[in-house]
PDB file of C-alpha atoms and ligand atoms in Angstrom:
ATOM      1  CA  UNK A 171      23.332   7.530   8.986  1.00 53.00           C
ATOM      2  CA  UNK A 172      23.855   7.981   5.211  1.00 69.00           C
ATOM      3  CA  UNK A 173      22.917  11.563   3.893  1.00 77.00           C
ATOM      4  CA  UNK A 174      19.614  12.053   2.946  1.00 91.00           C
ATOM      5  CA  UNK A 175      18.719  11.109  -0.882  1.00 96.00           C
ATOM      6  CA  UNK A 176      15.660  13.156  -0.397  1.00 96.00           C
ATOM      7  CA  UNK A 177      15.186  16.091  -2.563  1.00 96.00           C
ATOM      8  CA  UNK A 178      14.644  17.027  -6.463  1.00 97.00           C
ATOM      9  CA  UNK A 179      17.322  16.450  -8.845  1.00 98.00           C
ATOM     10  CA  UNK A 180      18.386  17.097 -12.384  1.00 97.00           C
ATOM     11  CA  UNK A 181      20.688  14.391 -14.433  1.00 98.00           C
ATOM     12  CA  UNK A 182      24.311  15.957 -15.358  1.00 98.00           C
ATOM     13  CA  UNK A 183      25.870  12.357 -16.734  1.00 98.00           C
ATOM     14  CA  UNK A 184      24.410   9.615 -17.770  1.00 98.00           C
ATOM     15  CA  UNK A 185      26.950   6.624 -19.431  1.00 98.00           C
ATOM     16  CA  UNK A 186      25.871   3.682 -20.806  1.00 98.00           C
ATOM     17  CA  UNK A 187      22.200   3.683 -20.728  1.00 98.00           C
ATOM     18  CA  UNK A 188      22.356   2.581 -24.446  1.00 98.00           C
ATOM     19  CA  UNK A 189      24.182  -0.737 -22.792  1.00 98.00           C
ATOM     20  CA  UNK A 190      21.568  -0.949 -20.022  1.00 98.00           C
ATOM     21  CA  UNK A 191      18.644  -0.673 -22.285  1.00 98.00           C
ATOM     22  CA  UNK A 192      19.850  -3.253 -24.966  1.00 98.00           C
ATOM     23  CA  UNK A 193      20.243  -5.365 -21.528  1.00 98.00           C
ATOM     24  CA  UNK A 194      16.460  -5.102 -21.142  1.00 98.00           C
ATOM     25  CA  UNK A 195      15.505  -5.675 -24.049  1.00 98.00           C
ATOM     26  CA  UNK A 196      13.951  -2.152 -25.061  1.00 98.00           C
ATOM     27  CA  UNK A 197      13.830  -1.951 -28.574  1.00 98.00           C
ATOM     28  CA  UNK A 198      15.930   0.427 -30.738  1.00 98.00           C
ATOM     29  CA  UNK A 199      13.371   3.236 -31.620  1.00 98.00           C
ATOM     30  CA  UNK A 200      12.805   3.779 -27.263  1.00 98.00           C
ATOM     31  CA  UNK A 201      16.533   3.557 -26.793  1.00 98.00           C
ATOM     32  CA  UNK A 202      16.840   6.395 -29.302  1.00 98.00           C
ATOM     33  CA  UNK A 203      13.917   8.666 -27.221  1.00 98.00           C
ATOM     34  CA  UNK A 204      15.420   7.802 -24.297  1.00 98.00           C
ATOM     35  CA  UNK A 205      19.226   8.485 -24.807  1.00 98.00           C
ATOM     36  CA  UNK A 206      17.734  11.958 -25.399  1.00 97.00           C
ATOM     37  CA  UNK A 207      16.013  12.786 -22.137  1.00 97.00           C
ATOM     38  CA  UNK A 208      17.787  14.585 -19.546  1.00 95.00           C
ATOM     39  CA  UNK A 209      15.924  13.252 -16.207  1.00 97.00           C
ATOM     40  CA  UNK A 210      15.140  14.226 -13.031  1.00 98.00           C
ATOM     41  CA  UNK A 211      14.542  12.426  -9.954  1.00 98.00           C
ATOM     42  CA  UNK A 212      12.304  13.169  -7.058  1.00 98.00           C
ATOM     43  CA  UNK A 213      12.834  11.006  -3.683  1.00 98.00           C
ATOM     44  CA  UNK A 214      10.668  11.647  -0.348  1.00 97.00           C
ATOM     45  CA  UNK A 215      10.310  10.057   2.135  1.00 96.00           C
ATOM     46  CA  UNK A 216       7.245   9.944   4.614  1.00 93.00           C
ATOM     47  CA  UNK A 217       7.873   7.591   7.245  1.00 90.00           C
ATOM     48  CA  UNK A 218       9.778   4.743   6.452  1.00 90.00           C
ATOM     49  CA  UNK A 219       8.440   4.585   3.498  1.00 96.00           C
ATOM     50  CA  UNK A 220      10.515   6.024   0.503  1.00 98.00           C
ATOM     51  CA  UNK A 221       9.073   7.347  -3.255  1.00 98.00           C
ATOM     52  CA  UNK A 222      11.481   7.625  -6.052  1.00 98.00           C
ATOM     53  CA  UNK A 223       9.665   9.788  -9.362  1.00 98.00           C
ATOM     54  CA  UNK A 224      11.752   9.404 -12.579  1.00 98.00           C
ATOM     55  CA  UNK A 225      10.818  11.948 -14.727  1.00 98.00           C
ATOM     56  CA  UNK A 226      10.950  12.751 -18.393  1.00 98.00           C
ATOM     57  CA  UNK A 227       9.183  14.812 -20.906  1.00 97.00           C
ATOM     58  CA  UNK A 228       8.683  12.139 -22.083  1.00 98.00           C
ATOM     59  CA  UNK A 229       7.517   9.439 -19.468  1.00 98.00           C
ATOM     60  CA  UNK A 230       7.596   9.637 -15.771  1.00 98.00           C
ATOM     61  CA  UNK A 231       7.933   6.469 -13.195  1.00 98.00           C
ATOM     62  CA  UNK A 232       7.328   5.585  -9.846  1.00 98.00           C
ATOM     63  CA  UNK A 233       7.831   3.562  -7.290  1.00 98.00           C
ATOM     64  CA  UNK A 234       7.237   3.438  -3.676  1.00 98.00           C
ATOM     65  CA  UNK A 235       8.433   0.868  -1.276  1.00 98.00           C
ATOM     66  CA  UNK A 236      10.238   0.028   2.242  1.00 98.00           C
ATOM     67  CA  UNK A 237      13.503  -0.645   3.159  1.00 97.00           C
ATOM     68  CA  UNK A 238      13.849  -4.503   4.078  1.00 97.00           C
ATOM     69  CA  UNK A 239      10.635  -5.300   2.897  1.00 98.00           C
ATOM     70  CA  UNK A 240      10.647  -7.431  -0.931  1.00 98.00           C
ATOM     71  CA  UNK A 241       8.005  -6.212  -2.854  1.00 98.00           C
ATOM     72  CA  UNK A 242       6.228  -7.014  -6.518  1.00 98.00           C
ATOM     73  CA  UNK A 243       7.457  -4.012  -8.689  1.00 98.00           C
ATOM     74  CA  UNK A 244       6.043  -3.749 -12.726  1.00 98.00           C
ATOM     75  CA  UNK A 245       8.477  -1.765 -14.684  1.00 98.00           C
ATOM     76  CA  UNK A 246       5.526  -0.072 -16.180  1.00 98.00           C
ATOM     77  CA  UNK A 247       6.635   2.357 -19.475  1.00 98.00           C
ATOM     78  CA  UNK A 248      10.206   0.975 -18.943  1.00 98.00           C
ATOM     79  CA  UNK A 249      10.548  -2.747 -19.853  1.00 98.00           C
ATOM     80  CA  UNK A 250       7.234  -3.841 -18.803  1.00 98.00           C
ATOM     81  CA  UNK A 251       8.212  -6.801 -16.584  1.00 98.00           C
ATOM     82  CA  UNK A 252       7.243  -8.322 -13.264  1.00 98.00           C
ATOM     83  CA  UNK A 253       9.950  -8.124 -10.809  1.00 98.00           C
ATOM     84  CA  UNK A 254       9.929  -8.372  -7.171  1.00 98.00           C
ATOM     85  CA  UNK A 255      12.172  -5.942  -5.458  1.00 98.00           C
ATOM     86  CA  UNK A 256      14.029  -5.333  -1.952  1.00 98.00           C
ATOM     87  CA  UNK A 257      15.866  -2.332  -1.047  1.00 98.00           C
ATOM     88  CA  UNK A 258      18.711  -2.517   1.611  1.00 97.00           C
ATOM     89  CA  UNK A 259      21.071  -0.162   3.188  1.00 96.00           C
ATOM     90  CA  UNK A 260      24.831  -1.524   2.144  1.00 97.00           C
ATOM     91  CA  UNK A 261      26.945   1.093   4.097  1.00 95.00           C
ATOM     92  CA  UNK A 262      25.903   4.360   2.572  1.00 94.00           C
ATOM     93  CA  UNK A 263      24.188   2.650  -0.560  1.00 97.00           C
ATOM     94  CA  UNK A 264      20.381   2.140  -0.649  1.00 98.00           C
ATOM     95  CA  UNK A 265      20.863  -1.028  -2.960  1.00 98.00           C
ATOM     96  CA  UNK A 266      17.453  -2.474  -4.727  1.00 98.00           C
ATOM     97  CA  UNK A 267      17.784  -6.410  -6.048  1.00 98.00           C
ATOM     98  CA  UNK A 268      15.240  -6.931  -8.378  1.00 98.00           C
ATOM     99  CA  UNK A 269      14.678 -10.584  -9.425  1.00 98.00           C
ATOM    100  CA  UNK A 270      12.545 -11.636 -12.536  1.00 98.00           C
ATOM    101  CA  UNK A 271      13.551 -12.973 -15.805  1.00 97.00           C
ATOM    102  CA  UNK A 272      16.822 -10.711 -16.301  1.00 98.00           C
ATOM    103  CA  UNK A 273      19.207 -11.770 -14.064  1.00 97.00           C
ATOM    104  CA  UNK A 274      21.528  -9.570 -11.781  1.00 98.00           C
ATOM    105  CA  UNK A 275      19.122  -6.884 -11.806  1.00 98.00           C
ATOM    106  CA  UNK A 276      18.806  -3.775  -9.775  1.00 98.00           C
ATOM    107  CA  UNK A 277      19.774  -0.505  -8.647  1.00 98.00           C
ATOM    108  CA  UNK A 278      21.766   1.451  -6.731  1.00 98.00           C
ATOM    109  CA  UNK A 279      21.585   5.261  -4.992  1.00 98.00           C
ATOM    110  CA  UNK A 280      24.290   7.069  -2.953  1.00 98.00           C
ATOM    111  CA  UNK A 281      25.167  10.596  -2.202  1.00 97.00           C
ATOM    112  CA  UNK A 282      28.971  11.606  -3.099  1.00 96.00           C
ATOM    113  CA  UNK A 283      30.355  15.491  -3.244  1.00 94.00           C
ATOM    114  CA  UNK A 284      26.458  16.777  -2.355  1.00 94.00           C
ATOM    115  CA  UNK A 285      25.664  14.461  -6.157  1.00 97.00           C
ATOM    116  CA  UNK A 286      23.184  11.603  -6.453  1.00 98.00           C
ATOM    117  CA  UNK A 287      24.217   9.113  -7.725  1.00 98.00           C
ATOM    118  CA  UNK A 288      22.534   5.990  -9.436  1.00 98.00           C
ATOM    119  CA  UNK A 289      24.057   2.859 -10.584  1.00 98.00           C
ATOM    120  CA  UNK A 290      21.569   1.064 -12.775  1.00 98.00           C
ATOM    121  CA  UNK A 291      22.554  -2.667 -13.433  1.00 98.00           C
ATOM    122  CA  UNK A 292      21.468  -5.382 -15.700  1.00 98.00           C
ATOM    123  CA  UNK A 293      23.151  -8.786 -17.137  1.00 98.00           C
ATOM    124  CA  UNK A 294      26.542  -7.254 -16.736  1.00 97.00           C
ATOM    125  CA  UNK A 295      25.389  -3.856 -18.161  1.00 98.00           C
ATOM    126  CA  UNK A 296      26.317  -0.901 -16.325  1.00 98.00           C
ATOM    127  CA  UNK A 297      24.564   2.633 -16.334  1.00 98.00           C
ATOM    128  CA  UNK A 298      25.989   5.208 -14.344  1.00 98.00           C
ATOM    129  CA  UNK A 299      23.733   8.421 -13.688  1.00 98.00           C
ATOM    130  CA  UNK A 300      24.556  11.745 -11.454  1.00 98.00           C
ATOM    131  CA  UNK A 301      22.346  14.346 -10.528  1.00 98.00           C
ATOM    132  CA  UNK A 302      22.738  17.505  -9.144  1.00 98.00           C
ATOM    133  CA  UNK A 303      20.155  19.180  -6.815  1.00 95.00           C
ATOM    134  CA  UNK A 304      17.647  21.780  -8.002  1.00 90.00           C
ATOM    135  CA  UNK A 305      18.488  25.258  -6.967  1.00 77.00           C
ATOM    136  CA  UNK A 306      15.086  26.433  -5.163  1.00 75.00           C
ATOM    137  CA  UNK A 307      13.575  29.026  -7.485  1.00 65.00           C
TER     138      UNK A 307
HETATM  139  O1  YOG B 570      15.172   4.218 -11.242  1.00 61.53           O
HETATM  140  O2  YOG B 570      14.764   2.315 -12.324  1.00 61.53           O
HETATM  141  O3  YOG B 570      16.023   5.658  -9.080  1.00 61.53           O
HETATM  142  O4  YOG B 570      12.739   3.382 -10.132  1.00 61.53           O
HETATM  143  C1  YOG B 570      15.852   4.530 -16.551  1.00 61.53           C
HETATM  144  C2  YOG B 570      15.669   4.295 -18.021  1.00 61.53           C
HETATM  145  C3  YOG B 570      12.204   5.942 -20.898  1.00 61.53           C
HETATM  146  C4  YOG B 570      11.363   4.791 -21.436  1.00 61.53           C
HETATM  147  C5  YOG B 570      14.594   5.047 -15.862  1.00 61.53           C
HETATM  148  C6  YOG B 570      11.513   6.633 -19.717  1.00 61.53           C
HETATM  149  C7  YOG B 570      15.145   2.903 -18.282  1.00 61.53           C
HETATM  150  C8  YOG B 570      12.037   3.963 -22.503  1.00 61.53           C
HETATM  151  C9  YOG B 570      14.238   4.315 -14.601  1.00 61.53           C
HETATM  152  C10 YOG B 570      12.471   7.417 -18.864  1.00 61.53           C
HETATM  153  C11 YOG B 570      15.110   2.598 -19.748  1.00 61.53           C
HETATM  154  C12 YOG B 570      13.315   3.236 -22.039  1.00 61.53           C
HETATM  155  C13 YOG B 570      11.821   8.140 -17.705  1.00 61.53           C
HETATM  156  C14 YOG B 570      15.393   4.184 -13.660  1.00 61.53           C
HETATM  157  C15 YOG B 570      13.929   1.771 -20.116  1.00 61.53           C
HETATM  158  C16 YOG B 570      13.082   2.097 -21.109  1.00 61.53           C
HETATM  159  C17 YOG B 570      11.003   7.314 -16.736  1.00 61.53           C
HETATM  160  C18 YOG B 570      15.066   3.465 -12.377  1.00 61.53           C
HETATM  161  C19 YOG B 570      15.122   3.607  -9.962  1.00 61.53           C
HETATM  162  C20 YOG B 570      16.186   4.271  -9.113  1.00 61.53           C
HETATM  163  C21 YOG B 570      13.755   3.856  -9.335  1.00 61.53           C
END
């Protein structure tokens, strides 16, 4: 059983979401709002279901789905496209295809020295993300 993602956490790295973005197709004045937000991420789960918040100051996203189970994701606020999405477990990776007009698309989560990490993938663009977890205050 992987450890849990579950929990709030704040970004500490974040490489090549400039690449990721231009990947997308997001154009230059978003990429230059969002290289400047420090996100967080919020992941529950109730169930088997699992909810992953991304949020920003600036915008916030969600998306709520279940493991094995392809579903129709819109990448509303981000790049605004229809994708349809399945999450797997690949050893201790949740791993989430998402297939739509960009190919080799998705995402991936793991946890690695009590870090989040996220591994955000498009077109042969890379974006590597860690978080650390919010000390309870
Ligand atoms: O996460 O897909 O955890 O959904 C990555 C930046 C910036 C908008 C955020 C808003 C995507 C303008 C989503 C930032 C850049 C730039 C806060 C990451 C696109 C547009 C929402 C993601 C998965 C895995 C779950």
């Amino acid at each position: 059983m992987p450890a849990s993602l579950c929990g709030t956490w704040d970004m500490i790295s974040n490489v090549n979401l400039q690449g990721y973005m231009i990947a997308l197709g997001i154009s230059p004045h978003l990429r230059n709002i969002a290289l400047k937000l420090k996100m967080k991420k919020v992941i529950e789960q109730r169930g088997d279901q699992f909810i992953i918040k991304t949020t920003s100051t600036f915008r916030n996203y969600t998306v709520s789905f279940r493991v094995g189970q392809e579903f129709e994701e819109f990448t509303r606020g981000l790049d605004n496209k229809n994708v349809k999405s399945l999450v797997k477990w690949k050893g201790n990776k949740m791993v989430c295809e998402q297939t739509g007009e960009k190919k080799d698309r998705g995402w991936a989560h793991w946890i690695e020295d009590d870090k989040l990490h996220l591994e955000l993938y498009c077109e042969g663009e890379i974006c590597n993300q860690v978080f650390k977890k919010k000390v309870k205050q």
